[in-house]
Amino acid sequence: MFEKLRRLNPDIPFHTVHDPEFKVFGSVIEGYDTNEICSACEKIAMPAEGSSYVLSEPSLEALEISDRIKKELFGGLDAQIGLCWGYSSYLNALEFHKSSEINIAARPLVLLLALRSDMEGNELDGNKIRAFFVDRGEIIEVYGTSLHFCPCMTEDDGFYCVVGLHKGTNDVLDAPAEDPLLFKKNKWLICCDTNEGLKARNVYPGIHGTNYKINY
């Protein structure tokens, strides 16, 4: 699948999370059996269109692997195991947190990533963005220094991506923020300067260049 994706998307550098290029963005986590949590994701109905996200998904939180992730990968700090799922093929935006994010691909997916250090103030040249393939069942840590957003699907049936974060991340702010990028708690967000929908929601149009589409 990876070679096909790379061939169909020649306009963006394309790698797997096992390639050396991923090391500055995150790391692959070994030693976890993800079959149960991937199967649990598949039981959750797809949205009618677009993608959905929940901070905490009870059916996933109840699994033993979620306890292990909280204890081992978040060092015992309070964490949430949520889900991003649905249909998406475009970059649209990028976000960052002041902490790492744990992802499990319950279906093969592609992440579009850049580095916070690539930003000039609040602006990002789209040429800095890279595509990374994550196969079903793989667990990765996306560092807090990485810009990321909604995964892109690799099949018509859409994607499921487990999202582990420090508790409260992505929740609604208690008060309006002075920082133009702070969109939700521990979530700084910029969008493509051509994305009128997100700009209408007061997302800062900081990504300049192509709104990449992942073809499959």
Coordinates of N, CA and C in Angstrom, one line a residue:
M1 N 0.8 -1.2 0.0 CA 0.0 0.0 0.0 C 0.9 1.3 0.0
F2 N 1.9 1.2 0.8 CA 2.8 2.4 0.9 C 3.3 2.8 -0.5
E3 N 3.9 1.9 -1.2 CA 4.5 2.2 -2.5 C 3.4 2.8 -3.5
K4 N 2.2 2.3 -3.4 CA 1.1 2.9 -4.2 C 0.9 4.3 -3.8
L5 N 0.8 4.5 -2.5 CA 0.5 5.9 -2.0 C 1.6 6.9 -2.4
R6 N 2.8 6.4 -2.3 CA 3.9 7.3 -2.7 C 3.9 7.6 -4.2
R7 N 3.6 6.6 -5.0 CA 3.5 6.8 -6.4 C 2.4 7.8 -6.8
L8 N 1.2 7.7 -6.1 CA 0.1 8.5 -6.4 C 0.2 9.9 -5.9
N9 N 1.2 10.2 -5.0 CA 1.3 11.5 -4.4 C 2.7 12.0 -4.6
P10 N 3.1 12.3 -5.8 CA 4.5 12.7 -6.1 C 4.8 14.1 -5.7
D11 N 3.8 14.9 -5.3 CA 4.0 16.3 -5.0 C 4.4 16.6 -3.6
I12 N 4.5 15.5 -2.8 CA 4.8 15.7 -1.4 C 5.8 14.5 -0.9
P13 N 6.9 14.9 -0.2 CA 7.7 13.8 0.3 C 7.0 12.8 1.1
F14 N 7.1 11.5 0.8 CA 6.3 10.4 1.4 C 7.2 9.4 2.0
H15 N 6.9 9.1 3.3 CA 7.7 8.1 4.1 C 6.8 7.2 4.9
T16 N 7.3 6.2 5.5 CA 6.6 5.4 6.6 C 7.2 5.9 7.9
V17 N 6.5 5.6 9.0 CA 7.0 6.0 10.3 C 8.2 5.2 10.7
H18 N 8.6 4.2 9.9 CA 9.8 3.4 10.2 C 11.0 4.0 9.5
D19 N 10.8 5.0 8.7 CA 12.0 5.6 8.0 C 12.7 6.6 8.9
P20 N 14.0 6.8 8.6 CA 14.7 7.8 9.5 C 14.1 9.2 9.5
E21 N 13.4 9.6 8.4 CA 12.8 10.9 8.4 C 11.8 11.2 9.5
F22 N 11.2 10.1 10.0 CA 10.2 10.3 11.1 C 10.8 10.6 12.4
K23 N 12.0 10.4 12.6 CA 12.6 10.5 13.9 C 12.6 11.9 14.5
V24 N 12.5 12.9 13.7 CA 12.4 14.3 14.3 C 11.0 14.6 14.6
F25 N 10.0 13.8 14.1 CA 8.6 14.1 14.3 C 8.0 13.3 15.5
G26 N 8.6 12.1 15.6 CA 8.0 11.2 16.6 C 8.8 9.8 16.7
S27 N 8.1 8.8 17.3 CA 8.8 7.5 17.4 C 7.7 6.4 17.3
V28 N 8.2 5.3 16.8 CA 7.3 4.1 16.8 C 7.4 3.4 18.1
I29 N 6.3 2.9 18.7 CA 6.3 2.3 20.0 C 6.0 0.8 19.8
E30 N 6.8 0.0 20.4 CA 6.7 -1.5 20.2 C 6.2 -2.1 21.6
G31 N 5.8 -3.4 21.5 CA 5.5 -4.1 22.7 C 4.0 -4.1 23.1
Y32 N 3.2 -3.6 22.3 CA 1.7 -3.5 22.7 C 0.9 -4.3 21.7
D33 N 0.0 -5.1 22.1 CA -0.9 -5.8 21.3 C -2.1 -4.9 21.1
T34 N -2.3 -4.5 19.8 CA -3.4 -3.5 19.5 C -4.6 -4.1 18.9
N35 N -4.6 -5.4 18.7 CA -5.8 -6.0 18.0 C -7.1 -5.7 18.6
E36 N -7.2 -5.8 20.0 CA -8.4 -5.5 20.7 C -8.9 -4.1 20.5
I37 N -8.0 -3.1 20.6 CA -8.4 -1.7 20.5 C -8.8 -1.4 19.1
C38 N -8.1 -2.0 18.1 CA -8.4 -1.8 16.7 C -9.8 -2.3 16.4
S39 N -10.1 -3.5 16.9 CA -11.5 -4.1 16.7 C -12.5 -3.3 17.4
A40 N -12.2 -2.7 18.5 CA -13.2 -1.9 19.3 C -13.5 -0.6 18.4
C41 N -12.5 -0.1 17.8 CA -12.8 1.1 17.0 C -13.7 0.8 15.8
E42 N -13.5 -0.4 15.2 CA -14.4 -0.8 14.1 C -15.8 -0.9 14.4
K43 N -16.2 -1.1 15.7 CA -17.5 -1.2 16.1 C -18.2 0.2 16.3
I44 N -17.5 1.2 16.2 CA -18.0 2.6 16.3 C -18.5 3.1 14.9
A45 N -19.7 3.5 14.8 CA -20.3 3.9 13.5 C -19.5 5.1 12.9
M46 N -19.3 5.1 11.6 CA -18.7 6.2 10.9 C -19.7 7.4 10.9
P47 N -19.2 8.6 10.9 CA -20.0 9.8 10.7 C -20.6 9.7 9.3
A48 N -21.7 10.4 9.1 CA -22.4 10.4 7.8 C -21.5 11.1 6.8
E49 N -20.7 12.0 7.2 CA -19.7 12.7 6.3 C -18.6 13.3 7.1
G50 N -17.5 13.6 6.5 CA -16.4 14.3 7.3 C -15.9 13.5 8.4
S51 N -15.2 14.1 9.3 CA -14.6 13.4 10.4 C -15.1 13.8 11.7
S52 N -14.9 13.0 12.7 CA -15.4 13.3 14.1 C -14.2 13.1 15.1
Y53 N -14.3 13.7 16.2 CA -13.3 13.6 17.3 C -13.9 13.6 18.6
V54 N -13.6 12.7 19.5 CA -14.0 12.8 20.9 C -12.7 12.7 21.8
L55 N -12.7 13.5 22.9 CA -11.6 13.5 23.7 C -11.4 12.2 24.4
S56 N -12.5 11.6 24.8 CA -12.5 10.3 25.6 C -13.6 9.4 25.0
E57 N -13.2 8.2 24.6 CA -14.2 7.2 24.1 C -14.3 6.1 25.2
P58 N -15.4 6.0 25.8 CA -15.6 5.0 26.9 C -15.2 3.5 26.5
S59 N -15.6 3.1 25.3 CA -15.3 1.8 24.9 C -13.9 1.5 24.8
L60 N -13.1 2.5 24.5 CA -11.6 2.4 24.4 C -11.0 2.5 25.8
E61 N -11.5 3.5 26.5 CA -10.9 3.7 27.9 C -11.0 2.5 28.8
A62 N -12.0 1.6 28.5 CA -12.3 0.4 29.3 C -11.3 -0.7 29.1
L63 N -10.5 -0.6 28.0 CA -9.6 -1.7 27.7 C -8.3 -1.6 28.4
E64 N -7.7 -2.8 28.7 CA -6.4 -2.9 29.4 C -5.3 -2.1 28.8
I65 N -5.2 -2.1 27.5 CA -4.2 -1.3 26.8 C -4.2 0.2 27.1
S66 N -5.4 0.7 27.3 CA -5.5 2.1 27.7 C -4.9 2.4 29.0
D67 N -5.1 1.5 30.0 CA -4.5 1.7 31.3 C -3.0 1.6 31.1
R68 N -2.5 0.7 30.3 CA -1.0 0.6 30.1 C -0.5 1.9 29.5
I69 N -1.2 2.4 28.5 CA -0.7 3.7 27.8 C -0.7 4.8 28.8
K70 N -1.7 4.9 29.7 CA -1.7 6.0 30.7 C -0.5 5.8 31.7
K71 N -0.3 4.6 32.1 CA 0.8 4.4 33.1 C 2.2 4.5 32.5
E72 N 2.3 3.9 31.3 CA 3.7 3.7 30.8 C 4.1 4.9 29.8
L73 N 3.2 5.3 29.0 CA 3.5 6.3 28.0 C 3.3 7.7 28.5
F74 N 2.4 7.9 29.5 CA 2.2 9.2 30.1 C 2.8 9.3 31.5
G75 N 3.5 8.3 31.8 CA 4.2 8.3 33.1 C 3.3 8.4 34.3
G76 N 2.1 7.9 34.2 CA 1.2 7.9 35.3 C 0.4 9.2 35.5
L77 N 0.6 10.2 34.6 CA -0.2 11.4 34.7 C -1.6 11.1 34.1
D78 N -2.5 12.0 34.5 CA -3.9 11.8 34.0 C -3.9 12.0 32.5
A79 N -4.5 11.0 31.8 CA -4.5 11.1 30.3 C -5.9 10.7 29.9
Q80 N -6.2 10.9 28.6 CA -7.5 10.6 28.0 C -7.2 9.8 26.7
I81 N -8.0 8.8 26.5 CA -7.9 8.0 25.3 C -9.2 8.2 24.4
G82 N -9.0 9.0 23.4 CA -10.1 9.4 22.5 C -9.9 8.8 21.1
L83 N -10.7 9.3 20.2 CA -10.8 8.8 18.9 C -11.1 9.9 17.9
C84 N -10.3 9.8 16.8 CA -10.6 10.6 15.6 C -10.9 9.6 14.5
W85 N -12.0 9.8 13.8 CA -12.4 8.9 12.8 C -13.3 9.5 11.7
G86 N -13.4 8.9 10.6 CA -14.3 9.4 9.5 C -13.6 9.4 8.2
Y87 N -13.9 10.5 7.4 CA -13.4 10.6 6.1 C -12.6 11.9 5.9
S88 N -11.4 11.8 5.5 CA -10.6 13.0 5.2 C -9.5 12.7 4.3
S89 N -9.2 13.6 3.3 CA -8.2 13.4 2.4 C -7.2 14.6 2.3
Y90 N -7.6 15.7 2.9 CA -6.9 17.0 2.7 C -6.1 17.4 3.9
L91 N -5.1 18.1 3.8 CA -4.3 18.7 4.9 C -5.2 19.6 5.7
N92 N -5.8 20.7 5.1 CA -6.7 21.7 5.7 C -6.1 22.5 6.8
A93 N -5.4 21.9 7.8 CA -4.9 22.6 8.9 C -3.8 21.8 9.6
L94 N -3.1 22.5 10.6 CA -2.1 21.8 11.4 C -2.2 22.4 12.8
E95 N -2.0 21.5 13.8 CA -2.1 21.9 15.2 C -0.9 21.4 16.0
F96 N -0.6 22.0 17.2 CA 0.4 21.4 18.0 C -0.1 21.5 19.5
H97 N 0.5 20.7 20.3 CA 0.2 20.7 21.7 C 1.5 20.9 22.5
K98 N 1.5 21.2 23.7 CA 2.7 21.4 24.5 C 3.0 20.1 25.2
S99 N 2.7 19.0 24.5 CA 2.9 17.6 25.1 C 2.8 16.7 23.9
S100 N 3.3 15.4 24.1 CA 3.2 14.4 23.0 C 1.8 13.9 22.9
E101 N 1.5 13.3 21.7 CA 0.3 12.6 21.4 C 0.6 11.2 21.0
I102 N -0.2 10.3 21.5 CA -0.1 8.9 21.2 C -1.2 8.5 20.2
N103 N -0.8 7.9 19.0 CA -1.8 7.5 18.0 C -1.7 6.0 17.8
I104 N -2.8 5.4 17.6 CA -2.9 4.0 17.1 C -3.7 4.0 15.8
A105 N -3.2 3.5 14.8 CA -4.0 3.4 13.5 C -4.8 2.2 13.5
A106 N -6.1 2.3 13.7 CA -7.0 1.1 13.6 C -7.3 0.8 12.2
R107 N -7.1 1.6 11.3 CA -7.0 1.4 9.8 C -5.8 2.1 9.3
P108 N -5.2 1.6 8.2 CA -4.1 2.3 7.6 C -4.4 3.8 7.3
L109 N -3.5 4.7 7.6 CA -3.8 6.1 7.5 C -2.5 6.9 7.1
V110 N -2.6 8.1 6.8 CA -1.5 9.0 6.5 C -1.6 10.2 7.4
L111 N -0.5 10.6 8.0 CA -0.4 11.8 8.7 C 0.5 12.8 8.0
L112 N 0.0 14.0 7.9 CA 0.8 15.1 7.3 C 1.4 15.9 8.4
L113 N 2.7 16.0 8.4 CA 3.4 16.6 9.6 C 4.4 17.7 9.1
A114 N 4.6 18.6 10.1 CA 5.7 19.6 9.9 C 6.3 19.9 11.3
L115 N 7.3 20.6 11.4 CA 7.9 21.0 12.7 C 7.6 22.4 13.1
R116 N 7.4 22.5 14.4 CA 7.1 23.9 14.9 C 8.3 24.8 14.6
S117 N 9.5 24.2 14.6 CA 10.7 25.0 14.3 C 10.7 25.5 12.9
D118 N 9.9 24.9 12.0 CA 9.8 25.4 10.6 C 8.9 26.7 10.5
M119 N 8.2 27.0 11.5 CA 7.3 28.2 11.5 C 8.2 29.4 11.6
E120 N 7.7 30.5 10.9 CA 8.3 31.8 11.0 C 7.2 32.7 11.7
G121 N 7.3 32.8 13.0 CA 6.2 33.5 13.7 C 5.0 32.6 13.7
N122 N 3.9 33.0 13.2 CA 2.7 32.2 13.1 C 2.5 31.6 11.7
E123 N 3.5 31.7 10.8 CA 3.4 31.3 9.4 C 4.2 30.0 9.1
L124 N 3.7 29.2 8.2 CA 4.4 28.0 7.8 C 4.4 27.9 6.3
D125 N 5.5 27.7 5.7 CA 5.6 27.4 4.3 C 5.2 25.9 4.0
G126 N 4.2 25.7 3.2 CA 3.6 24.4 3.0 C 4.7 23.4 2.5
N127 N 5.8 23.9 1.9 CA 6.8 23.0 1.4 C 7.5 22.2 2.5
K128 N 7.3 22.6 3.7 CA 8.0 22.0 4.9 C 7.2 20.7 5.3
I129 N 6.0 20.5 4.8 CA 5.1 19.4 5.2 C 5.6 18.1 4.6
R130 N 5.5 17.0 5.4 CA 5.8 15.7 4.9 C 4.7 14.7 5.2
A131 N 4.5 13.7 4.4 CA 3.5 12.7 4.6 C 4.1 11.4 5.2
F132 N 3.4 10.8 6.1 CA 3.9 9.6 6.8 C 2.8 8.5 6.8
F133 N 3.1 7.3 6.3 CA 2.1 6.2 6.3 C 2.2 5.5 7.7
V134 N 1.1 5.2 8.3 CA 1.0 4.5 9.5 C 0.1 3.3 9.2
D135 N 0.6 2.1 9.4 CA -0.2 0.9 9.1 C -1.1 0.5 10.2
R136 N -2.1 -0.4 9.9 CA -3.0 -0.8 10.9 C -2.3 -1.4 12.1
G137 N -2.7 -1.0 13.3 CA -2.2 -1.6 14.5 C -0.9 -0.9 15.1
E138 N -0.3 0.0 14.3 CA 0.9 0.6 14.7 C 0.6 1.7 15.7
I139 N 1.5 1.8 16.7 CA 1.4 2.9 17.7 C 2.6 3.8 17.5
I140 N 2.3 5.1 17.5 CA 3.4 6.1 17.4 C 3.2 7.2 18.5
E141 N 4.3 7.8 18.8 CA 4.3 9.0 19.6 C 4.6 10.1 18.7
V142 N 3.7 11.2 18.6 CA 3.9 12.4 17.9 C 4.4 13.4 18.9
Y143 N 5.6 13.9 18.7 CA 6.2 14.8 19.7 C 5.4 16.2 19.7
G144 N 5.5 16.8 20.9 CA 4.9 18.1 21.0 C 5.5 19.2 20.1
T145 N 6.7 18.9 19.6 CA 7.4 19.8 18.6 C 6.9 19.6 17.2
S146 N 5.9 18.7 17.0 CA 5.4 18.4 15.6 C 4.1 19.0 15.4
L147 N 3.9 19.5 14.2 CA 2.6 20.0 13.8 C 1.8 18.8 13.1
H148 N 0.6 18.6 13.4 CA -0.2 17.5 12.9 C -1.7 17.9 12.9
F149 N -2.5 17.0 12.3 CA -3.9 17.3 12.3 C -4.7 16.0 12.0
C150 N -5.9 16.1 11.5 CA -6.7 15.0 11.2 C -6.0 14.1 10.2
P151 N -6.0 12.8 10.4 CA -5.4 11.8 9.5 C -6.1 11.8 8.1
C152 N -5.4 11.4 7.1 CA -6.0 11.2 5.8 C -6.2 9.7 5.6
M153 N -7.3 9.3 5.0 CA -7.7 7.9 4.8 C -6.9 7.4 3.6
T154 N -6.8 6.0 3.6 CA -6.2 5.3 2.5 C -7.1 4.4 1.8
E155 N -8.4 4.4 2.1 CA -9.4 3.6 1.5 C -10.7 4.3 1.6
D156 N -11.7 3.9 0.8 CA -13.0 4.5 0.8 C -13.7 4.4 2.1
D157 N -13.4 3.4 2.9 CA -14.2 3.1 4.1 C -13.7 4.1 5.2
G158 N -12.8 5.0 5.0 CA -12.4 6.0 6.0 C -11.3 5.5 6.9
F159 N -11.1 6.2 8.0 CA -10.0 5.9 8.9 C -10.5 5.9 10.4
Y160 N -9.8 5.2 11.2 CA -9.9 5.3 12.7 C -8.6 5.5 13.3
C161 N -8.4 6.5 14.1 CA -7.2 6.8 14.8 C -7.4 7.0 16.3
V162 N -6.9 6.1 17.1 CA -6.9 6.3 18.6 C -6.0 7.5 18.9
V163 N -6.5 8.4 19.8 CA -5.7 9.6 20.2 C -5.6 9.6 21.7
G164 N -4.4 9.4 22.2 CA -4.1 9.6 23.6 C -3.4 10.9 23.9
L165 N -3.9 11.6 24.9 CA -3.4 13.0 25.2 C -3.5 13.2 26.7
H166 N -2.7 14.2 27.2 CA -2.9 14.6 28.6 C -4.3 15.1 28.7
K167 N -4.9 14.7 29.8 CA -6.3 15.0 30.1 C -6.6 16.5 30.0
G168 N -7.7 16.8 29.3 CA -8.1 18.2 29.1 C -7.7 18.8 27.8
T169 N -6.7 18.2 27.1 CA -6.2 18.7 25.8 C -7.4 18.6 24.8
N170 N -7.5 19.7 24.0 CA -8.6 19.8 23.0 C -10.0 20.1 23.6
D171 N -10.0 20.4 24.9 CA -11.3 20.8 25.5 C -11.5 22.3 25.3
V172 N -12.8 22.7 25.5 CA -13.1 24.1 25.2 C -12.4 25.0 26.2
L173 N -11.9 26.1 25.7 CA -11.3 27.1 26.6 C -12.2 27.7 27.6
D174 N -11.7 28.0 28.8 CA -12.6 28.6 29.8 C -12.9 30.1 29.5
A175 N -12.0 30.7 28.7 CA -12.2 32.1 28.3 C -11.5 32.4 27.0
P176 N -11.9 33.4 26.2 CA -11.2 33.7 25.0 C -9.7 33.9 25.2
A177 N -8.9 33.5 24.2 CA -7.5 33.6 24.4 C -7.0 34.8 23.6
E178 N -5.9 35.4 24.2 CA -5.3 36.5 23.5 C -4.4 36.0 22.3
D179 N -3.8 34.8 22.5 CA -3.0 34.2 21.5 C -3.9 33.8 20.3
P180 N -3.6 34.3 19.1 CA -4.5 34.0 17.9 C -4.5 32.6 17.5
L181 N -3.5 31.8 17.9 CA -3.4 30.4 17.5 C -4.0 29.5 18.6
L182 N -4.2 29.9 19.8 CA -4.8 29.0 20.8 C -6.3 28.8 20.6
F183 N -6.6 27.6 20.1 CA -8.0 27.4 19.7 C -8.8 26.6 20.7
K184 N -8.2 25.7 21.4 CA -8.8 25.0 22.5 C -7.7 24.7 23.6
K185 N -8.0 24.1 24.7 CA -7.0 23.9 25.7 C -5.8 23.0 25.1
N186 N -4.6 23.5 25.3 CA -3.4 22.9 24.9 C -3.5 22.5 23.4
K187 N -4.1 23.4 22.6 CA -4.3 23.1 21.2 C -4.1 24.5 20.4
W188 N -2.9 24.6 19.8 CA -2.7 25.7 18.9 C -2.9 25.3 17.5
L189 N -3.6 26.1 16.7 CA -4.1 25.7 15.4 C -3.9 26.8 14.3
I190 N -3.4 26.3 13.2 CA -3.3 27.2 12.0 C -4.0 26.4 10.8
C191 N -4.5 27.1 9.9 CA -5.1 26.5 8.7 C -4.5 27.0 7.4
C192 N -4.8 26.3 6.3 CA -4.4 26.7 5.0 C -5.1 28.0 4.7
D193 N -4.3 28.9 4.1 CA -4.9 30.3 3.8 C -6.0 30.2 2.8
T194 N -6.2 29.1 2.2 CA -7.3 29.0 1.2 C -8.5 28.3 1.8
N195 N -8.5 27.9 3.1 CA -9.6 27.1 3.7 C -10.6 28.1 4.3
E196 N -11.6 28.5 3.5 CA -12.5 29.5 4.0 C -13.4 29.0 5.2
G197 N -13.7 27.7 5.2 CA -14.5 27.2 6.3 C -13.8 27.4 7.7
L198 N -12.5 27.0 7.8 CA -11.8 27.2 9.0 C -11.5 28.6 9.3
K199 N -11.2 29.4 8.3 CA -11.0 30.9 8.5 C -12.3 31.5 9.1
A200 N -13.5 31.0 8.7 CA -14.7 31.6 9.2 C -14.9 31.2 10.7
R201 N -14.2 30.2 11.1 CA -14.3 29.8 12.6 C -13.1 30.4 13.4
N202 N -12.5 31.5 12.7 CA -11.4 32.2 13.4 C -10.2 31.4 13.6
V203 N -9.9 30.4 12.7 CA -8.6 29.7 12.7 C -7.7 30.6 11.9
Y204 N -6.5 30.8 12.5 CA -5.5 31.6 11.9 C -5.0 31.0 10.6
P205 N -5.0 31.7 9.4 CA -4.6 31.2 8.1 C -3.1 31.3 8.0
G206 N -2.4 30.4 8.7 CA -0.9 30.5 8.7 C -0.2 29.5 7.7
I207 N -0.9 28.6 7.1 CA -0.2 27.7 6.1 C -0.3 28.2 4.7
H208 N 0.8 28.4 4.1 CA 0.8 29.0 2.8 C 1.4 28.0 1.7
G209 N 0.6 27.8 0.7 CA 1.0 26.8 -0.3 C -0.1 25.8 -0.6
T210 N 0.2 24.7 -1.0 CA -0.8 23.7 -1.4 C -1.5 23.1 -0.3
N211 N -2.9 23.0 -0.4 CA -3.7 22.2 0.6 C -3.6 20.8 0.1
Y212 N -2.6 20.1 0.5 CA -2.4 18.8 0.0 C -3.5 17.8 0.1
K213 N -3.8 17.1 -1.0 CA -4.7 16.0 -1.0 C -4.0 14.7 -1.1
I214 N -4.3 13.7 -0.2 CA -3.7 12.4 -0.3 C -4.6 11.5 -1.2
N215 N -4.0 11.1 -2.3 CA -4.7 10.2 -3.3 C -4.4 8.8 -3.0
Y216 N -5.4 7.9 -3.1 CA -5.1 6.5 -2.8 C -5.8 5.6 -3.9

